[in-house]
Amino acid sequence: MLKLLKSLIGTTKDKAAVRAVSDAETDAQAPPPAVIHAPGAEPFDLSAALIDAGGFPLTDWDAVNRWIANVPTEAAKAQAWAACEQAWLQNLCRALGPAYRLRSQGSALLISTLPEHVAAATLSFVTKTMQRIVHLLQGLAAAPEWGHDILIVFDDDDSYYRYVAHYYPEAGEFAASSGMYIDGGCGHFVTVKADLRAVEPVIAHELTHACLSHLPIPAWLNEGLAVNTELRLCPPPQAPSNPWDLHARHLKFWGAAEIQEFWSGKSFLRNDEGNELSYDLAKVLVSQFAADWQTFRQFALAADVADGGAAAAQLHLGIDLGAAVSAILEREPDASWAPRPEAWGEESERGAF
């Protein structure tokens, strides 16, 4: 992100962007509306749907969804949802303190104390990342029709962790981080001011999921596309762990039972190394399959979560998924390694965890 910030700050184009952000900020700092209106529906009492979570106003998005279900047209539904998002963020911005500002640019919304020129560059990063994803995943990705791309930048770790804790109600600890995506009814990104770079790959990854949400694809394909897109748009500053060690871990971990968890998407929810290895295996499969993009696109458009994409792989790639994963894991092809929905026992996952 720092390269992008440097390239954006100080140019004529971005001075105009700063002016646009400033204009949006003026509107955003007005008192938040207590009631949201939509044509053809009863007014929605947003103030009654706000929940005080330790000083942070959260929103009952289930209540918002129930109200929007009664809004008659798709265009009006989209406008009503966007209005609820903006009103919630106005309330959150005021609760965070007078130094925070709510700024907008295109479909992106930002809460932060960042200087105007940095805020403009940050908003441009979000907007341009969405555009790059749609271009990179040509024929597959589509920008969501509803809602904003929301980023909240907290000034300090304490505020950040107090906020994200409300989305982890279970007892115990969660891993340290400096940026993440929260899908709590209204998806949004959060990070800490001291390390904007940390949230860059998170934004690329999760925006990819948002752009693929219209496709009924299995989790491994969804996550594999997201990981490869993240690495393409936000390459890490240094290489990950030793690839030979990682490959050895794959060979040791995967068995016939575990690979069925992979095809059903359940392995991505494991709390052991199976989680990391699932993302890496998905990355490798998608990287290899996508070498011929036109053929891969037809496969991805036809892939179905119900069978793990097996039928589409045979039809469009001419590949048996069990044989493909066996080759990667240096095994002889085995029919038990192909997706077997009858053995999954539970509904398969679509990813975007």
Coordinates of C-alpha atoms in Angstrom, one line a residue:
M1 CA 0.0 0.0 0.0
L2 CA 2.9 2.4 0.7
K3 CA 3.9 2.4 -3.0
L4 CA 0.3 3.2 -3.9
L5 CA 0.1 6.0 -1.3
K6 CA 3.3 7.6 -2.5
S7 CA 2.1 7.4 -6.1
L8 CA -1.2 9.0 -5.3
I9 CA -0.2 11.8 -3.0
G10 CA 0.5 15.1 -4.6
T11 CA -0.9 14.5 -8.1
T12 CA -3.4 16.7 -9.8
K13 CA -5.8 13.8 -10.1
D14 CA -5.7 13.0 -6.4
K15 CA -6.1 16.6 -5.3
A16 CA -9.5 16.3 -7.0
A17 CA -10.0 13.1 -5.2
V18 CA -9.1 14.8 -1.9
R19 CA -11.7 17.5 -2.7
A20 CA -14.3 14.8 -3.4
V21 CA -13.5 13.0 -0.1
S22 CA -13.7 16.3 1.8
D23 CA -17.2 17.0 0.3
A24 CA -18.3 13.5 1.2
E25 CA -16.9 14.0 4.7
T26 CA -19.0 17.1 5.3
D27 CA -22.1 15.2 4.6
A28 CA -21.0 12.2 6.7
Q29 CA -20.4 14.3 9.8
A30 CA -24.1 15.4 10.0
P31 CA -26.1 13.9 12.8
P32 CA -26.9 10.2 12.0
P33 CA -30.5 9.6 10.9
A34 CA -32.6 7.7 13.5
V35 CA -35.0 6.5 10.8
I36 CA -34.2 5.1 7.3
H37 CA -36.8 5.5 4.6
A38 CA -37.4 3.4 1.4
P39 CA -40.1 3.8 -1.2
G40 CA -42.9 1.3 -0.8
A41 CA -42.0 0.3 2.7
E42 CA -42.6 1.4 6.3
P43 CA -39.8 3.6 7.8
F44 CA -37.1 1.6 9.6
D45 CA -36.2 2.7 13.1
L46 CA -32.4 2.3 12.9
S47 CA -31.9 3.7 16.4
A48 CA -33.8 0.8 17.9
A49 CA -31.6 -1.6 15.9
L50 CA -28.3 -0.2 17.4
I51 CA -26.6 -2.3 20.1
D52 CA -24.2 -0.7 22.6
A53 CA -21.2 -3.1 22.7
G54 CA -18.8 -1.5 25.2
G55 CA -19.1 1.9 23.7
F56 CA -19.2 0.7 20.1
P57 CA -22.6 0.9 18.4
L58 CA -23.2 -2.3 16.5
T59 CA -26.2 -2.9 14.3
D60 CA -28.8 -5.7 14.4
W61 CA -28.3 -6.6 10.7
D62 CA -30.9 -9.4 10.9
A63 CA -33.5 -6.7 11.7
V64 CA -32.2 -4.6 8.8
N65 CA -32.6 -7.7 6.5
R66 CA -36.1 -8.3 7.7
W67 CA -37.1 -4.7 6.9
I68 CA -35.3 -4.7 3.5
A69 CA -37.2 -7.9 2.5
N70 CA -40.4 -5.7 2.4
V71 CA -38.8 -3.1 0.1
P72 CA -40.4 -3.7 -3.3
T73 CA -37.7 -3.3 -5.9
E74 CA -34.1 -4.4 -6.1
A75 CA -32.8 -0.9 -6.7
A76 CA -34.7 0.4 -3.6
K77 CA -33.3 -2.5 -1.6
A78 CA -29.8 -1.6 -2.6
Q79 CA -30.3 2.0 -1.7
A80 CA -31.9 1.1 1.6
W81 CA -29.0 -1.2 2.6
A82 CA -26.4 1.4 1.7
A83 CA -28.3 4.0 3.8
C84 CA -28.3 1.7 6.8
E85 CA -24.6 1.1 6.4
Q86 CA -23.8 4.8 6.2
A87 CA -26.0 5.6 9.2
W88 CA -24.4 2.9 11.3
L89 CA -20.9 4.2 10.4
Q90 CA -21.9 7.7 11.3
N91 CA -22.9 6.5 14.7
L92 CA -19.7 4.5 15.1
C93 CA -17.6 7.5 13.9
R94 CA -19.2 9.8 16.5
A95 CA -18.7 7.1 19.3
L96 CA -15.0 6.8 18.4
G97 CA -14.4 10.5 19.1
P98 CA -14.1 13.9 17.4
A99 CA -10.8 13.1 15.7
Y100 CA -12.4 10.4 13.6
R101 CA -13.9 11.2 10.2
L102 CA -16.1 9.2 7.9
R103 CA -15.1 9.7 4.3
S104 CA -16.3 8.2 1.1
Q105 CA -15.0 7.7 -2.5
G106 CA -17.1 5.8 -5.0
S107 CA -18.3 2.7 -3.3
A108 CA -15.7 2.8 -0.5
L109 CA -16.2 4.2 3.0
L110 CA -13.5 4.9 5.5
I111 CA -13.5 5.7 9.2
S112 CA -10.1 7.0 10.5
T113 CA -8.1 9.8 11.9
L114 CA -5.9 9.7 8.8
P115 CA -4.9 13.1 7.2
E116 CA -7.0 13.9 4.2
H117 CA -4.4 13.0 1.5
V118 CA -3.7 9.6 3.1
A119 CA -7.4 8.9 3.5
A120 CA -7.9 9.7 -0.2
A121 CA -5.1 7.4 -1.1
T122 CA -6.4 4.6 1.1
L123 CA -9.9 4.9 -0.4
S124 CA -8.4 4.8 -3.9
F125 CA -6.5 1.6 -2.9
V126 CA -9.8 -0.1 -2.0
T127 CA -11.6 1.1 -5.1
K128 CA -8.7 0.2 -7.5
T129 CA -8.3 -3.2 -5.9
M130 CA -11.9 -4.0 -6.7
Q131 CA -11.3 -2.9 -10.3
R132 CA -8.1 -4.9 -10.6
I133 CA -9.9 -8.0 -9.3
V134 CA -12.7 -7.7 -11.8
H135 CA -10.1 -7.3 -14.6
L136 CA -7.8 -10.1 -13.3
L137 CA -10.7 -12.6 -13.0
Q138 CA -12.2 -11.6 -16.3
G139 CA -15.5 -13.4 -16.9
L140 CA -15.8 -14.7 -13.3
A141 CA -15.6 -11.7 -11.0
A142 CA -18.4 -9.1 -10.7
A143 CA -18.5 -6.2 -8.3
P144 CA -21.3 -6.7 -5.7
E145 CA -24.5 -4.8 -6.5
W146 CA -25.3 -4.0 -2.9
G147 CA -23.4 -2.1 -0.2
H148 CA -20.1 -0.3 0.3
D149 CA -16.5 -1.5 0.7
I150 CA -15.9 -0.4 4.3
L151 CA -12.6 0.1 6.1
I152 CA -12.3 1.1 9.7
V153 CA -8.8 2.2 10.9
F154 CA -8.4 2.4 14.6
D155 CA -5.8 4.6 16.2
D156 CA -4.4 2.0 18.6
D157 CA -4.3 -1.7 19.4
D158 CA -6.5 -1.4 22.4
S159 CA -9.4 0.1 20.5
Y160 CA -8.9 -2.4 17.7
Y161 CA -9.0 -5.5 20.0
R162 CA -11.9 -4.2 22.0
Y163 CA -13.9 -3.8 18.8
V164 CA -13.1 -7.1 17.2
A165 CA -13.7 -9.0 20.5
H166 CA -17.4 -8.4 20.0
Y167 CA -17.3 -10.6 17.0
Y168 CA -15.7 -13.4 18.9
P169 CA -18.2 -14.1 21.7
E170 CA -16.7 -17.5 22.6
A171 CA -14.5 -17.8 25.7
G172 CA -10.8 -18.0 25.2
E173 CA -8.2 -16.1 23.2
F174 CA -7.9 -15.4 19.5
A175 CA -4.8 -14.9 17.5
A176 CA -3.0 -11.6 17.5
S177 CA -3.5 -9.6 14.3
S178 CA -3.3 -6.1 12.9
G179 CA -5.9 -6.4 10.2
M180 CA -8.9 -8.6 9.4
Y181 CA -12.2 -8.9 7.6
I182 CA -15.3 -9.1 9.8
D183 CA -18.5 -10.6 8.3
G184 CA -20.9 -9.7 11.0
G185 CA -24.0 -9.1 9.0
C186 CA -22.4 -6.2 7.2
G187 CA -18.9 -7.1 6.0
H188 CA -16.1 -4.7 6.7
F189 CA -12.3 -4.5 7.1
V190 CA -10.6 -3.3 10.3
T191 CA -7.0 -2.5 10.9
V192 CA -4.7 -0.3 13.1
K193 CA -3.4 3.1 12.0
A194 CA 0.2 2.1 12.7
D195 CA 0.2 -0.7 10.1
L196 CA -2.1 0.0 7.1
R197 CA 0.0 -2.4 5.0
A198 CA -1.2 -5.4 7.2
V199 CA -4.8 -5.1 5.9
E200 CA -3.8 -4.8 2.2
P201 CA -3.8 -8.6 1.4
V202 CA -6.9 -9.0 3.6
I203 CA -8.7 -6.5 1.4
A204 CA -7.6 -8.2 -1.8
H205 CA -8.6 -11.6 -0.5
E206 CA -12.0 -10.7 0.8
L207 CA -12.9 -8.4 -2.1
T208 CA -12.2 -11.4 -4.3
H209 CA -14.7 -13.4 -2.3
A210 CA -17.2 -10.6 -2.7
C211 CA -16.7 -10.6 -6.4
L212 CA -17.3 -14.3 -6.6
S213 CA -20.3 -14.5 -4.3
H214 CA -22.7 -14.9 -7.2
L215 CA -21.1 -18.3 -8.2
P216 CA -22.1 -21.5 -6.4
I217 CA -18.5 -22.8 -6.3
P218 CA -17.0 -25.1 -3.7
A219 CA -14.8 -23.8 -0.9
W220 CA -11.5 -25.0 -2.3
L221 CA -12.1 -23.2 -5.6
N222 CA -13.3 -20.1 -3.9
E223 CA -10.4 -19.9 -1.5
G224 CA -7.9 -21.0 -4.2
L225 CA -9.0 -18.1 -6.4
A226 CA -8.8 -15.7 -3.4
V227 CA -5.3 -16.7 -2.3
N228 CA -3.9 -16.5 -5.8
T229 CA -5.5 -13.2 -6.5
E230 CA -4.2 -11.9 -3.1
L231 CA -0.7 -13.0 -4.0
R232 CA -0.9 -11.5 -7.4
L233 CA -2.1 -8.1 -6.3
C234 CA -0.3 -7.9 -2.9
P235 CA 2.9 -10.0 -3.1
P236 CA 4.4 -10.7 0.3
P237 CA 7.7 -8.9 1.1
Q238 CA 9.5 -12.2 1.6
A239 CA 9.0 -15.7 0.6
P240 CA 6.8 -17.9 2.9
S241 CA 8.2 -21.0 4.7
N242 CA 10.5 -23.4 3.0
P243 CA 8.5 -25.0 0.1
W244 CA 10.1 -28.4 0.6
D245 CA 9.1 -28.4 4.2
L246 CA 5.6 -27.4 3.3
H247 CA 5.4 -30.1 0.7
A248 CA 6.6 -32.7 3.2
R249 CA 3.8 -31.6 5.6
H250 CA 1.3 -32.0 2.9
L251 CA 2.5 -35.6 2.2
K252 CA 2.2 -36.4 5.9
F253 CA -1.2 -34.8 6.6
W254 CA -3.5 -35.8 3.7
G255 CA -5.2 -39.1 3.7
A256 CA -8.5 -40.4 2.2
A257 CA -10.6 -39.0 5.0
E258 CA -8.8 -35.7 5.1
I259 CA -9.1 -35.1 1.4
Q260 CA -12.9 -35.6 1.6
E261 CA -12.9 -32.8 4.2
F262 CA -11.0 -30.7 1.7
W263 CA -13.5 -31.3 -1.1
S264 CA -16.4 -30.6 1.2
G265 CA -14.7 -27.5 2.6
K266 CA -14.7 -28.7 6.2
S267 CA -10.9 -28.8 6.3
F268 CA -10.7 -25.1 6.0
L269 CA -12.5 -24.9 9.4
R270 CA -10.0 -27.1 11.2
N271 CA -8.1 -25.6 14.2
D272 CA -4.9 -27.5 13.4
E273 CA -2.4 -27.4 10.5
G274 CA -5.1 -28.8 8.2
N275 CA -6.4 -25.2 8.0
E276 CA -3.1 -23.8 6.6
L277 CA -2.6 -26.8 4.3
S278 CA -6.1 -26.6 2.9
Y279 CA -5.5 -23.0 1.7
D280 CA -2.1 -24.0 0.3
L281 CA -3.5 -27.0 -1.5
A282 CA -6.4 -24.9 -3.0
K283 CA -3.8 -22.3 -4.1
V284 CA -1.8 -25.0 -5.9
L285 CA -4.7 -26.6 -7.6
V286 CA -6.2 -23.3 -8.9
S287 CA -2.8 -22.1 -10.0
Q288 CA -2.3 -25.2 -12.1
F289 CA -5.8 -25.4 -13.5
A290 CA -5.9 -21.7 -14.4
A291 CA -2.9 -21.9 -16.7
D292 CA -5.3 -21.9 -19.6
W293 CA -7.7 -19.2 -18.4
Q294 CA -10.4 -19.6 -21.0
T295 CA -10.8 -23.3 -20.3
F296 CA -10.5 -22.6 -16.5
R297 CA -13.2 -19.9 -16.7
Q298 CA -15.7 -22.4 -18.2
F299 CA -14.9 -24.8 -15.5
A300 CA -15.3 -22.2 -12.7
L301 CA -18.6 -21.0 -14.2
A302 CA -19.9 -24.6 -14.2
A303 CA -18.4 -25.8 -10.8
D304 CA -21.0 -26.7 -8.2
V305 CA -20.5 -26.8 -4.5
A306 CA -22.7 -30.0 -4.3
D307 CA -20.1 -32.3 -5.9
G308 CA -17.0 -30.3 -5.1
G309 CA -16.6 -29.3 -8.8
A310 CA -16.0 -32.9 -9.9
A311 CA -18.4 -32.9 -12.8
A312 CA -17.3 -29.5 -14.2
A313 CA -13.6 -30.6 -13.9
Q314 CA -14.3 -33.7 -16.0
L315 CA -16.4 -31.8 -18.6
H316 CA -14.3 -28.6 -19.1
L317 CA -10.8 -29.6 -17.9
G318 CA -10.8 -33.3 -18.8
I319 CA -9.5 -33.9 -15.3
D320 CA -10.5 -36.2 -12.5
L321 CA -10.0 -34.2 -9.3
G322 CA -8.9 -37.2 -7.3
A323 CA -6.2 -38.0 -9.8
A324 CA -5.1 -34.3 -9.9
V325 CA -4.7 -34.1 -6.1
S326 CA -3.0 -37.5 -6.0
A327 CA -0.4 -36.3 -8.5
I328 CA 0.3 -33.2 -6.4
L329 CA 0.7 -35.4 -3.3
E330 CA 2.8 -38.0 -5.1
R331 CA 0.3 -40.8 -4.8
E332 CA -1.1 -43.3 -7.2
P333 CA -4.5 -42.3 -8.4
D334 CA -7.2 -43.7 -6.1
A335 CA -11.0 -43.5 -6.6
S336 CA -11.4 -42.8 -2.9
W337 CA -9.5 -39.5 -3.3
A338 CA -12.1 -38.0 -5.7
P339 CA -14.9 -35.9 -4.3
R340 CA -17.5 -38.3 -2.7
P341 CA -20.5 -36.2 -1.6
E342 CA -22.2 -39.2 -0.2
A343 CA -19.4 -39.6 2.4
W344 CA -19.5 -36.0 3.6
G345 CA -22.5 -36.3 5.9
E346 CA -23.0 -32.5 6.2
E347 CA -23.7 -29.7 3.8
S348 CA -20.6 -28.7 1.9
E349 CA -19.0 -25.3 2.4
R350 CA -18.8 -22.5 -0.2
G351 CA -15.8 -20.8 1.4
A352 CA -15.3 -17.1 2.1
F353 CA -14.7 -18.1 5.7

